[in-house]
Backbone as ProteinMPNN parsed JSONL, in Angstrom:
{"seq_chain_A": "XXXXXXXXXXXXXXXXXXXXXXXXXXXXXXXXXXXXXXXXXXXXXXXXXXXXXXXXXXXXXXXXXXXXXXXXXXXXXXXXXXX", "coords_chain_A": {"N_chain_A": [[187.459, 146.842, 48.216], [189.142, 146.68, 51.33], [189.818, 147.293, 54.748], [192.143, 146.417, 57.221], [193.969, 145.475, 60.215], [191.087, 146.644, 61.968], [189.865, 148.159, 64.664], [193.24, 149.632, 64.752], [196.725, 149.918, 65.801], [199.161, 150.35, 64.712], [199.978, 149.382, 61.883], [197.858, 149.756, 59.098], [196.22, 147.79, 56.857], [195.453, 147.817, 53.433], [193.355, 146.268, 51.276], [193.235, 145.616, 47.908], [191.548, 145.05, 44.804], [192.419, 145.07, 41.635], [191.073, 145.738, 38.539], [191.77, 146.728, 36.046], [194.494, 146.729, 33.587], [196.696, 148.371, 34.337], [196.472, 150.611, 36.99], [195.934, 153.771, 38.519], [195.987, 155.1, 41.811], [194.918, 157.265, 44.406], [195.613, 157.616, 47.735], [194.276, 158.831, 50.741], [194.304, 159.778, 54.092], [192.249, 161.184, 56.44], [191.201, 163.332, 59.162], [188.283, 163.844, 61.313], [187.741, 166.514, 60.945], [188.421, 167.007, 58.395], [191.041, 167.458, 57.745], [193.877, 166.543, 55.929], [195.994, 163.932, 56.675], [197.637, 161.975, 55.792], [199.028, 160.909, 52.728], [199.281, 159.245, 49.631], [200.382, 158.102, 46.459], [199.657, 155.565, 44.13], [200.584, 153.12, 41.676], [199.218, 150.397, 40.333], [199.273, 147.046, 39.141], [197.085, 144.774, 37.379], [195.16, 142.63, 39.473], [195.232, 141.221, 42.853], [196.099, 143.143, 45.693], [197.841, 144.023, 48.691], [198.28, 146.754, 50.626], [200.33, 148.171, 52.988], [199.859, 150.663, 55.481], [201.45, 152.917, 57.522], [200.194, 153.926, 60.442], [200.965, 154.628, 62.914], [201.911, 157.073, 63.812], [199.715, 158.677, 64.034], [197.336, 160.287, 66.169], [195.292, 158.852, 68.78], [192.061, 157.983, 67.729], [189.258, 158.56, 65.433], [189.316, 158.077, 61.946], [189.225, 158.666, 58.355], [189.765, 156.792, 55.491], [190.393, 157.495, 52.211], [190.13, 156.354, 48.954], [190.929, 156.945, 45.733], [190.391, 156.603, 42.275], [191.764, 158.355, 39.855], [191.369, 158.285, 37.095], [188.82, 157.204, 36.359], [187.411, 158.578, 38.187], [186.352, 157.458, 40.545], [185.596, 157.059, 43.927], [186.314, 155.535, 47.014], [185.449, 155.271, 50.367], [186.287, 154.648, 53.765], [185.828, 154.318, 57.256], [188.266, 154.226, 59.893], [189.745, 153.181, 62.991], [192.186, 154.465, 65.102], [194.019, 153.193, 67.684]], "CA_chain_A": [[188.485, 147.321, 49.11], [188.936, 146.297, 52.716], [190.85, 147.762, 55.673], [192.313, 145.533, 58.376], [192.945, 145.331, 61.252], [190.354, 147.866, 62.293], [190.869, 149.195, 64.947], [194.669, 149.317, 64.657], [197.593, 150.849, 66.531], [200.44, 150.502, 64.004], [199.79, 149.316, 60.437], [196.547, 149.514, 58.522], [196.396, 147.156, 55.55], [194.396, 148.097, 52.463], [193.261, 145.191, 50.302], [192.727, 146.091, 46.615], [191.427, 144.156, 43.659], [192.518, 145.944, 40.475], [190.539, 145.047, 37.361], [192.442, 147.216, 34.841], [195.874, 146.26, 33.449], [197.448, 149.238, 35.245], [195.567, 151.636, 37.504], [196.479, 154.729, 39.487], [195.125, 155.357, 42.956], [195.345, 158.234, 45.412], [195.157, 157.288, 49.085], [194.337, 159.933, 51.688], [193.69, 159.58, 55.394], [191.96, 162.474, 57.043], [190.472, 163.273, 60.424], [186.873, 164.223, 61.198], [187.638, 167.912, 60.532], [188.761, 167.063, 56.979], [192.477, 167.698, 57.558], [194.581, 165.399, 55.35], [197.13, 163.583, 57.528], [198.45, 160.996, 55.081], [198.741, 160.923, 51.305], [200.161, 158.377, 48.854], [199.926, 157.76, 45.113], [200.057, 154.209, 43.764], [200.308, 152.547, 40.356], [199.12, 148.96, 40.573], [198.905, 146.19, 38.011], [195.886, 143.957, 37.559], [195.27, 141.576, 40.479], [194.978, 141.568, 44.257], [197.228, 143.792, 46.353], [197.68, 144.481, 50.062], [199.162, 147.896, 50.834], [200.389, 148.564, 54.402], [199.986, 152.092, 55.779], [201.898, 153.135, 58.901], [199.36, 154.932, 61.103], [201.429, 154.72, 64.308], [202.147, 158.472, 64.206], [198.436, 159.359, 64.242], [196.781, 160.274, 67.526], [194.147, 157.978, 68.974], [190.821, 158.594, 67.257], [188.589, 158.046, 64.248], [189.811, 158.657, 60.699], [188.628, 158.162, 57.129], [190.683, 156.533, 54.395], [189.78, 157.728, 50.913], [190.865, 155.753, 47.84], [190.352, 157.503, 44.507], [190.966, 156.307, 40.978], [191.554, 159.619, 39.143], [191.009, 158.061, 35.693], [187.364, 157.115, 36.243], [186.881, 159.453, 39.239], [185.627, 156.668, 41.533], [186.174, 157.179, 45.269], [185.842, 154.619, 48.055], [185.848, 155.773, 51.687], [185.944, 153.804, 54.906], [186.346, 154.793, 58.541], [189.092, 153.326, 60.691], [190.029, 153.68, 64.335], [193.565, 154.343, 65.596], [194.006, 153.024, 69.152]], "C_chain_A": [[188.122, 146.962, 50.551], [190.102, 146.829, 53.534], [190.929, 146.793, 56.841], [193.711, 145.72, 58.952], [192.287, 146.683, 61.537], [189.498, 147.603, 63.514], [192.312, 148.678, 64.864], [195.474, 150.291, 65.512], [198.922, 151.071, 65.808], [200.234, 150.543, 62.497], [198.343, 149.027, 60.086], [196.793, 148.938, 57.132], [195.184, 147.445, 54.675], [194.443, 147.001, 51.407], [192.563, 145.716, 49.053], [192.521, 144.923, 45.673], [191.353, 145.057, 42.434], [192.059, 145.176, 39.237], [191.183, 145.517, 36.055], [193.862, 146.652, 34.773], [196.815, 147.052, 34.347], [196.497, 150.333, 35.693], [196.312, 152.513, 38.505], [195.467, 154.924, 40.601], [195.759, 156.43, 43.831], [194.747, 157.804, 46.742], [195.299, 158.526, 49.953], [193.657, 159.5, 52.975], [193.462, 160.959, 55.984], [191.134, 162.299, 58.308], [189.049, 163.798, 60.223], [186.677, 165.691, 60.834], [187.952, 168.081, 59.046], [190.224, 167.334, 56.699], [193.155, 166.427, 57.048], [195.863, 165.152, 56.148], [198.084, 162.587, 56.867], [198.038, 161.029, 53.615], [199.747, 160.038, 50.583], [199.536, 158.133, 47.488], [200.491, 156.406, 44.745], [199.752, 153.935, 42.305], [200.341, 151.041, 40.56], [198.709, 148.232, 39.307], [197.672, 145.374, 38.378], [196.14, 142.856, 38.585], [194.963, 142.081, 41.868], [196.255, 142.103, 44.893], [196.86, 144.121, 47.789], [198.729, 145.547, 50.304], [199.169, 148.246, 52.316], [200.571, 150.08, 54.532], [200.355, 152.219, 57.251], [201.071, 154.266, 59.509], [199.795, 155.149, 62.556], [201.639, 156.167, 64.76], [200.849, 159.252, 64.438], [198.021, 159.274, 65.701], [195.616, 159.292, 67.582], [192.881, 158.689, 68.502], [190.276, 157.92, 66.026], [189.068, 158.801, 63.021], [189.05, 158.055, 59.524], [189.74, 157.966, 56.113], [189.906, 156.658, 53.1], [190.698, 157.158, 49.838], [190.188, 156.221, 46.556], [191.127, 157.018, 43.289], [190.717, 157.546, 40.122], [191.142, 159.452, 37.678], [189.483, 158.017, 35.525], [186.644, 157.878, 37.36], [186.003, 158.709, 40.244], [186.348, 156.768, 42.869], [185.491, 156.203, 46.213], [186.326, 155.182, 49.384], [185.407, 154.799, 52.766], [186.578, 154.384, 56.157], [187.269, 153.738, 59.144], [189.409, 153.998, 62.007], [191.488, 153.416, 64.67], [193.478, 154.271, 67.114], [195.238, 153.596, 69.781]], "O_chain_A": [[186.951, 146.944, 50.93], [191.244, 146.819, 53.073], [189.903, 146.39, 57.39], [194.6, 146.111, 58.195], [192.902, 147.733, 61.354], [188.497, 146.892, 63.418], [192.568, 147.474, 64.9], [194.979, 151.35, 65.9], [199.727, 151.894, 66.243], [200.306, 151.612, 61.89], [197.693, 148.175, 60.69], [197.501, 149.541, 56.324], [194.041, 147.333, 55.116], [195.454, 146.829, 50.725], [191.435, 146.204, 49.125], [193.238, 143.925, 45.739], [190.347, 145.731, 42.214], [192.582, 144.106, 38.926], [191.153, 144.793, 35.06], [194.382, 146.156, 35.773], [197.644, 146.466, 35.044], [195.793, 150.921, 34.873], [197.193, 152.055, 39.232], [194.257, 154.915, 40.374], [196.98, 156.492, 43.976], [193.533, 157.646, 46.867], [196.328, 159.201, 49.909], [192.569, 158.925, 52.952], [194.367, 161.792, 56.023], [190.466, 161.284, 58.509], [188.659, 164.152, 59.11], [185.575, 166.088, 60.455], [187.774, 169.167, 58.494], [190.62, 167.431, 55.537], [193.026, 165.363, 57.653], [196.707, 166.039, 56.282], [199.204, 162.386, 57.336], [196.857, 161.16, 53.293], [200.939, 160.076, 50.89], [198.321, 157.977, 47.368], [201.659, 156.12, 45.009], [198.779, 154.455, 41.758], [201.376, 150.479, 40.918], [197.911, 148.727, 38.51], [197.277, 145.302, 39.541], [197.196, 142.223, 38.576], [194.498, 143.206, 42.052], [197.347, 141.584, 44.66], [195.712, 144.457, 48.082], [199.927, 145.283, 50.2], [198.121, 148.587, 52.864], [201.337, 150.693, 53.788], [199.66, 151.695, 58.121], [201.231, 155.428, 59.135], [199.079, 155.778, 63.335], [201.557, 156.46, 65.953], [200.878, 160.36, 64.976], [198.324, 158.296, 66.385], [195.03, 158.948, 66.556], [192.653, 159.852, 68.834], [190.746, 156.859, 65.615], [189.21, 160.024, 63.053], [188.329, 157.069, 59.672], [190.559, 158.859, 55.896], [188.88, 156.003, 52.916], [191.895, 157.445, 49.815], [189.015, 155.928, 46.321], [192.358, 157.022, 43.276], [189.585, 157.779, 39.698], [190.616, 160.391, 37.08], [188.924, 158.7, 34.666], [185.418, 157.829, 37.463], [185.022, 159.262, 40.74], [187.563, 156.585, 42.941], [184.269, 156.059, 46.215], [187.498, 155.535, 49.511], [184.328, 154.209, 52.705], [187.707, 154.875, 56.132], [187.089, 152.537, 58.944], [189.351, 155.222, 62.13], [191.972, 152.291, 64.541], [192.934, 155.169, 67.756], [195.391, 153.542, 71.001]]}, "name": "protein", "num_of_chains": 1, "seq": "XXXXXXXXXXXXXXXXXXXXXXXXXXXXXXXXXXXXXXXXXXXXXXXXXXXXXXXXXXXXXXXXXXXXXXXXXXXXXXXXXXX"}
């Protein structure tokens, strides 16, 4: 998984590589206090995907994007900066 551009002021793109035929993912963006500010559920087929997330409504600051596959309970987290 990769986030770009980082820092961003409008859209944050999430690059996925899905190895299963169909996989579910939960995306959550939260601030440094742990408050969830964005949430989305995805079902993606096998292959590479780029998912745009509109972060323009977030205040300037540092956030964490969490990507969880609830089937195998694997979570990936990465910080991003909203300008």
